[in-house]
Each structure stands twice: as structure tokens, then as C-alpha cells.
Amino acid sequence: MTDLGKMGFGTWAMGGPFFSGGQPVGWGPADDGQSLKALRRAFELGVTLFDTADVYGCGHAETLVGQAFADVRDQVRIATKWGCTFDAGSREMTGNDGSVAYLRRAVEGSLRRLGTDWIDLYQLHIGDLPLEEAALLRDECEALVAAGKIRAYGWSTDDVERARFFAAGEHGIAAQADINLLFDNPEMYAGEYSVLCRRPLAMGLLARETFTELPADDVRVTNPSWLRFFVDGKPSPEYFQAREAVRDVLTSGGRTLVQGALAWFWARSPRLIPIPGIRTVEQAEENAGALAFGPLTADELAQVESVLRQS
């Protein structure tokens, strides 16, 4: 069984700009040199799980992950996703494809970009695919395990029934969901599988002390329907006030705000694996530093939960 560890790092922002219907869905410009240094620094600090997707930067993020760990491939766990179609030349998302035929093509593309013979965790990236279609994909994932191309699989979805359905397969070990201390989903991690938690720092709301104007090609300025934490590129007042209400508890004991927000996951459930995104060495070091502090204490967790219920 694939050991995913306590924390991984995400690479969405490293992919650089890409678009859907002309609207940005990336995090603005990225520096490949900085990204590669950040990935290697994370590995030096003991983080071995790295989450990406074929659509991040329309293939670019996978390529960077492959380059970063080419010489230590057997020491890292690579999780990637499929299901979103894209044009690498124009960096445009073109739709979704939940067919078995596309899965077979997609896995070969990811293996090529990652420069590897296997993927440790392969995740379906279409969150609302009907279960009857997902059943065919789950069967095909088992065939890919048998062929040695993937080690395990899961579903990136916020729907509990779908997450459990995919994880019920013999090599279904995980789901990926939108979870953080400001937006919890306890039903998602009540099962027997691990949950990779995307947006664990609320798209930066739980990471940054000040918020300057974001670039025009940053997804946080476009107000997509799923983006809760920012409005017109600025922190949502509701979530910002909740953050400030728990700041003192999160930063107790010498933790930074980021480290306190990550410590919440390990106190909340051993099944939760936060995967904060990184772009710089400094971000890798601060996030990895949370591991040394460990989880919030039971009293600190209770304080956070009590304050958030009142706010």
C-alpha cells in the first residue's frame, strides 16, 4: 500500500498561467528555476508527497515535478490527476473527458511528462462524473495497477458518495477534497481512506499577512463559483474575520499562522493530509516547519472549534 505521509505539497501555482474560456485558472506567472529549487528543498526537509495534475499549466507542472525528482524517483510519491482536456500550445482547458479511452491516453501523457514508469496515486479530476461512468474508470484503474503504470487511485471530488465509491476499489486508497479549518467537511474523512486536502490554506487567506493587488491572470481575481475565500481578488470579509478570530490560538507555541493552520489537520483526523501549494523555497521551509510542531493540542483544537462556531 502506498504510504502518503502526513503532508504533501501542491504544484498548481507552479504550472504558470493557463485559461478556461479565456478566463485565468492559474496563479499568475511562475519562475521555473524557483519552482525546481522549492521542490528539492521540500524533499530535503522530509516532504515526499507531491500533488499535481496534467492540466496544471497544461502539462507544465507535471514536467517540472518530473525534472525535480528524476534522480530520486523511488524516494518520492507523485500524485497526479486526469479528466480535464487541454491544449498545451494555447494553454487552454478545452473540457472534460470521462471515457476509458481518454484515461488510457491521459496516463501515457502523464507518465511521459513526469519521466517515470509509474504514478503513485492517480486521481480522477472530474468531480461530478456519474457513478456508472466512474465504475468503468475504476475498473480501468485496476487494470493500470496490474500493468504497473499506477500504484493506487482516488477521486478528487467534494461529493462524499463519489469519494467513497472510488475508494471502495481494491487499490482505491484516497480522495482529494476542499478542506481547511475555515471550511470543514467531516463526512469526507469518516471512511477508511486518506483525504488529500486541497486549498488547506484557503487559497492563501491562511498564509499571507498582507494582501497586495493580485495579477490579472491569477484565478483569485475572477470570482469562479467554487472560490469562497476571495472576492474580486481581495479576502472575503467573512472568512478573513474568522481567520483573525482564531489567530492567537493558531500562532501559540511559536507557530506561524501557516503552521498553525496546518497543525489543525493533524489534530482533526489522522486521515487528513494537507497539500499546501508552494512556489518558493521560503514557502517550502515554512510549510515543512509545521511538521516539527506537530498537531494542535486537544485544548487548542477545542478552542478553534469553539471560536469558529461563534464567529
Coordinates of C-alpha atoms in Angstrom, one line a residue:
M1 CA 0.0 0.0 0.0
T2 CA 1.3 3.5 -0.9
D3 CA 2.4 5.5 2.2
L4 CA 1.4 9.1 1.5
G5 CA 2.8 10.6 4.7
K6 CA 1.4 13.4 6.9
M7 CA 1.8 16.2 4.4
G8 CA 2.4 16.8 0.7
F9 CA 3.0 19.9 -1.4
G10 CA 0.8 21.0 -4.3
T11 CA 2.0 22.3 -7.7
W12 CA -1.0 24.1 -9.2
A13 CA 0.7 27.5 -8.9
M14 CA 3.9 26.2 -10.4
G15 CA 2.2 25.4 -13.7
G16 CA 2.0 29.1 -14.6
P17 CA -0.8 30.8 -16.4
F18 CA -3.5 28.7 -18.2
F19 CA -7.1 29.5 -19.1
S20 CA -10.6 28.2 -19.4
G21 CA -12.9 30.1 -21.8
G22 CA -10.4 32.9 -21.8
Q23 CA -10.5 33.3 -18.0
P24 CA -7.4 32.6 -15.9
V25 CA -7.4 29.4 -13.8
G26 CA -3.7 29.6 -12.8
W27 CA -2.0 31.6 -10.2
G28 CA -0.2 34.1 -12.4
P29 CA 3.4 34.0 -13.6
A30 CA 5.8 31.3 -12.2
D31 CA 9.5 31.1 -12.2
D32 CA 10.6 27.6 -13.2
G33 CA 14.0 27.9 -11.5
Q34 CA 12.4 28.9 -8.2
S35 CA 9.9 26.1 -8.5
L36 CA 12.5 23.5 -9.0
K37 CA 14.5 24.8 -6.0
A38 CA 11.4 24.8 -3.9
L39 CA 10.6 21.2 -4.8
R40 CA 14.1 20.0 -4.0
R41 CA 14.1 21.9 -0.7
A42 CA 10.9 20.3 0.3
F43 CA 12.4 16.9 -0.4
E44 CA 15.5 17.8 1.7
L45 CA 13.1 18.7 4.6
G46 CA 11.4 15.3 4.5
V47 CA 8.3 16.0 2.4
T48 CA 7.9 13.2 -0.1
L49 CA 4.4 13.5 -1.5
F50 CA 3.9 15.9 -4.4
D51 CA 0.5 16.5 -5.9
T52 CA 0.0 17.8 -9.4
A53 CA -2.4 17.4 -12.4
D54 CA -2.0 17.0 -16.1
V55 CA -4.0 20.2 -16.6
Y56 CA -1.9 22.5 -14.3
G57 CA -0.2 24.8 -16.7
C58 CA -1.5 22.4 -19.4
G59 CA 1.2 19.9 -18.7
H60 CA 3.9 22.2 -17.4
A61 CA 3.6 21.4 -13.7
E62 CA 4.0 17.7 -14.4
T63 CA 7.1 18.3 -16.4
L64 CA 8.6 20.3 -13.5
V65 CA 7.9 17.6 -11.0
G66 CA 9.5 15.0 -13.2
Q67 CA 12.6 17.1 -13.6
A68 CA 12.9 17.9 -9.9
F69 CA 12.9 14.3 -8.8
A70 CA 14.4 12.4 -11.7
D71 CA 17.3 11.2 -9.6
V72 CA 15.3 10.3 -6.5
R73 CA 12.1 9.0 -8.1
D74 CA 11.9 5.9 -5.8
Q75 CA 12.0 8.2 -2.8
V76 CA 9.0 10.4 -3.6
R77 CA 5.3 9.8 -4.1
I78 CA 3.8 11.5 -7.1
A79 CA 0.1 12.1 -7.2
T80 CA -1.4 13.4 -10.4
K81 CA -4.9 13.8 -12.0
W82 CA -6.7 13.2 -15.2
G83 CA -10.0 14.1 -16.8
C84 CA -9.7 17.7 -17.8
T85 CA -8.8 18.1 -21.5
F86 CA -6.5 20.9 -22.6
D87 CA -4.4 22.3 -25.5
A88 CA -0.8 22.7 -24.4
G89 CA 0.1 25.1 -27.2
S90 CA -2.6 27.7 -26.3
R91 CA -2.6 26.8 -22.6
E92 CA -6.4 26.5 -22.7
M93 CA -8.6 24.0 -21.0
T94 CA -11.0 22.5 -23.5
G95 CA -13.4 20.5 -21.4
N96 CA -13.7 17.2 -19.6
D97 CA -13.5 13.6 -20.8
G98 CA -14.6 10.8 -18.5
S99 CA -14.2 7.9 -21.0
V100 CA -12.0 4.9 -20.6
A101 CA -10.3 5.7 -23.9
Y102 CA -9.2 9.1 -22.7
L103 CA -8.0 7.6 -19.4
R104 CA -5.7 5.3 -21.3
R105 CA -4.3 8.2 -23.3
A106 CA -4.0 10.5 -20.3
V107 CA -2.0 8.2 -18.2
E108 CA 0.5 7.8 -21.0
G109 CA 0.8 11.5 -21.3
S110 CA 1.4 12.0 -17.6
L111 CA 4.0 9.2 -17.5
R112 CA 5.8 10.9 -20.4
R113 CA 5.8 14.4 -18.9
L114 CA 6.8 13.1 -15.4
G115 CA 9.6 11.0 -16.9
T116 CA 8.6 8.0 -14.8
D117 CA 7.4 4.4 -15.3
W118 CA 4.7 4.6 -12.6
I119 CA 2.3 7.1 -10.8
D120 CA 1.9 6.5 -7.1
L121 CA -1.6 8.0 -6.8
Y122 CA -3.8 8.6 -9.9
Q123 CA -6.8 10.8 -9.3
L124 CA -10.0 11.4 -11.3
H125 CA -10.3 15.2 -11.8
I126 CA -13.9 15.4 -12.8
G127 CA -15.7 16.0 -9.5
D128 CA -19.3 15.4 -10.7
L129 CA -18.9 12.4 -13.0
P130 CA -21.9 10.0 -12.8
L131 CA -21.1 6.8 -10.8
E132 CA -21.9 4.5 -13.7
E133 CA -19.2 6.1 -15.7
A134 CA -16.8 6.2 -12.8
A135 CA -17.3 2.5 -12.3
L136 CA -15.8 1.9 -15.7
L137 CA -12.8 4.1 -14.8
R138 CA -12.3 2.4 -11.5
D139 CA -12.1 -0.9 -13.3
E140 CA -9.6 0.5 -15.8
C141 CA -7.5 1.9 -12.9
E142 CA -7.3 -1.6 -11.5
A143 CA -6.0 -2.7 -14.9
L144 CA -3.4 0.0 -14.8
V145 CA -2.3 -1.2 -11.4
A146 CA -2.0 -4.7 -12.8
A147 CA 0.1 -3.3 -15.6
G148 CA 2.4 -1.5 -13.2
K149 CA 1.6 2.0 -14.5
I150 CA -0.1 3.2 -11.3
R151 CA 0.2 2.1 -7.7
A152 CA -3.2 3.4 -6.4
Y153 CA -6.0 5.7 -7.3
G154 CA -8.6 8.1 -5.9
W155 CA -11.2 10.7 -6.8
S156 CA -10.7 14.5 -6.5
T157 CA -14.3 15.4 -5.6
D158 CA -16.2 17.2 -2.8
D159 CA -19.0 14.6 -3.0
V160 CA -18.7 12.1 -0.2
E161 CA -20.6 9.3 -2.1
R162 CA -18.3 9.6 -5.1
A163 CA -15.2 9.7 -3.0
R164 CA -16.3 6.5 -1.1
F165 CA -17.3 4.8 -4.3
F166 CA -13.9 5.1 -5.9
A167 CA -12.0 4.3 -2.7
A168 CA -14.0 1.1 -2.4
G169 CA -11.9 -0.4 -5.2
E170 CA -9.1 -2.8 -4.2
H171 CA -6.4 -0.1 -4.8
G172 CA -8.6 2.9 -4.1
I173 CA -6.7 4.5 -1.1
A174 CA -7.6 8.2 -1.1
A175 CA -9.8 11.0 -2.1
Q176 CA -9.0 14.7 -2.6
A177 CA -11.3 17.4 -1.2
D178 CA -11.6 21.1 -0.4
I179 CA -11.0 21.1 3.4
N180 CA -9.4 23.6 5.8
L181 CA -10.2 24.9 9.2
L182 CA -12.4 27.6 7.7
F183 CA -14.3 25.1 5.5
D184 CA -14.5 21.6 7.0
N185 CA -16.2 18.5 5.6
P186 CA -16.1 15.9 8.3
E187 CA -18.2 13.3 6.4
M188 CA -15.5 13.1 3.8
Y189 CA -12.9 11.7 6.2
A190 CA -15.2 9.4 8.1
G191 CA -14.3 6.5 5.9
E192 CA -11.3 4.1 5.7
Y193 CA -9.4 6.1 3.1
S194 CA -6.9 9.0 3.3
V195 CA -8.0 12.5 2.2
L196 CA -5.6 14.8 0.4
C197 CA -6.8 18.3 1.4
R198 CA -6.6 20.8 -1.4
R199 CA -6.7 24.5 -0.5
P200 CA -5.6 23.8 3.0
L201 CA -4.5 27.4 3.4
A202 CA -7.7 28.8 1.9
M203 CA -6.0 29.9 -1.3
G204 CA -3.6 32.0 0.7
L205 CA -6.0 33.5 3.2
L206 CA -4.5 31.4 5.9
A207 CA -0.9 32.2 4.7
R208 CA -0.5 35.9 4.0
E209 CA -0.4 38.7 6.5
T210 CA -1.0 41.4 3.9
F211 CA -2.8 41.3 0.6
T212 CA -1.5 43.3 -2.3
E213 CA -3.2 43.6 -5.7
L214 CA -3.1 40.2 -7.5
P215 CA -2.1 39.9 -11.1
A216 CA -4.8 39.8 -13.7
D217 CA -4.0 36.2 -14.6
D218 CA -4.5 35.0 -11.1
V219 CA -7.6 32.8 -10.6
R220 CA -8.4 34.6 -7.4
V221 CA -9.4 37.8 -9.2
T222 CA -12.0 36.1 -11.5
N223 CA -14.6 35.0 -8.9
P224 CA -15.3 31.4 -10.1
S225 CA -18.3 29.8 -8.4
W226 CA -16.1 27.5 -6.3
L227 CA -13.8 30.2 -4.9
R228 CA -15.1 31.0 -1.4
F229 CA -12.1 32.8 0.2
F230 CA -11.6 35.8 -2.2
V231 CA -13.9 38.3 -3.8
D232 CA -12.5 40.4 -6.7
G233 CA -9.0 39.5 -5.7
K234 CA -9.5 40.5 -2.0
P235 CA -10.1 38.4 1.1
S236 CA -13.7 37.6 1.7
P237 CA -14.7 39.6 4.8
E238 CA -16.5 36.7 6.3
Y239 CA -13.6 34.3 6.1
F240 CA -11.0 36.9 7.0
Q241 CA -12.8 37.7 10.2
A242 CA -12.9 34.0 11.1
R243 CA -9.2 33.8 10.5
E244 CA -8.5 36.7 12.8
A245 CA -10.7 35.2 15.5
V246 CA -8.5 32.1 15.7
R247 CA -5.2 33.7 15.0
D248 CA -3.9 33.7 18.6
V249 CA -4.6 30.0 19.1
L250 CA -3.0 29.1 15.8
T251 CA 0.2 31.1 16.5
S252 CA 0.6 29.9 20.0
G253 CA 3.8 28.0 20.9
G254 CA 5.9 29.7 18.3
R255 CA 4.0 28.6 15.2
T256 CA 3.4 31.0 12.3
L257 CA -0.2 31.4 11.1
V258 CA 0.6 28.9 8.3
Q259 CA 2.0 26.3 10.6
G260 CA -1.0 26.6 13.0
A261 CA -3.4 26.2 10.1
L262 CA -1.6 23.0 9.0
A263 CA -1.4 21.7 12.6
W264 CA -5.2 21.8 12.7
F265 CA -5.4 19.0 10.2
W266 CA -3.3 16.5 12.2
A267 CA -5.4 17.3 15.3
R268 CA -8.7 16.9 13.4
S269 CA -8.0 13.5 12.0
P270 CA -5.1 11.2 11.2
R271 CA -6.7 10.6 7.8
L272 CA -6.2 14.2 6.6
I273 CA -3.2 15.1 4.5
P274 CA -2.8 18.8 3.8
I275 CA -1.2 19.6 0.4
P276 CA -0.4 23.3 0.5
G277 CA 0.8 24.8 -2.7
I278 CA 4.3 26.2 -2.9
R279 CA 6.3 28.3 -5.4
T280 CA 9.3 29.4 -3.4
V281 CA 12.0 27.9 -1.1
E282 CA 10.7 30.1 1.7
Q283 CA 7.2 28.7 1.4
A284 CA 8.5 25.1 1.3
E285 CA 10.5 25.8 4.5
E286 CA 7.7 27.4 6.4
N287 CA 5.2 24.7 5.5
A288 CA 7.6 21.9 6.2
G289 CA 8.4 23.5 9.5
A290 CA 4.9 22.7 10.7
L291 CA 5.9 19.0 11.0
A292 CA 8.2 19.8 13.8
F293 CA 5.5 21.4 15.9
G294 CA 3.0 18.5 15.3
P295 CA -0.7 18.8 15.7
L296 CA -2.6 21.3 17.8
T297 CA -3.3 20.1 21.3
A298 CA -6.7 18.8 22.2
D299 CA -7.3 22.1 24.1
E300 CA -6.1 24.2 21.2
L301 CA -8.4 22.3 18.7
A302 CA -11.3 22.8 21.0
Q303 CA -10.6 26.5 21.3
V304 CA -10.5 26.8 17.5
E305 CA -13.7 24.9 17.0
S306 CA -15.5 26.9 19.7
V307 CA -14.4 30.3 18.3
L308 CA -15.4 29.3 14.7
R309 CA -18.8 28.2 15.9
Q310 CA -19.4 31.6 17.5
S311 CA -18.0 33.7 14.6

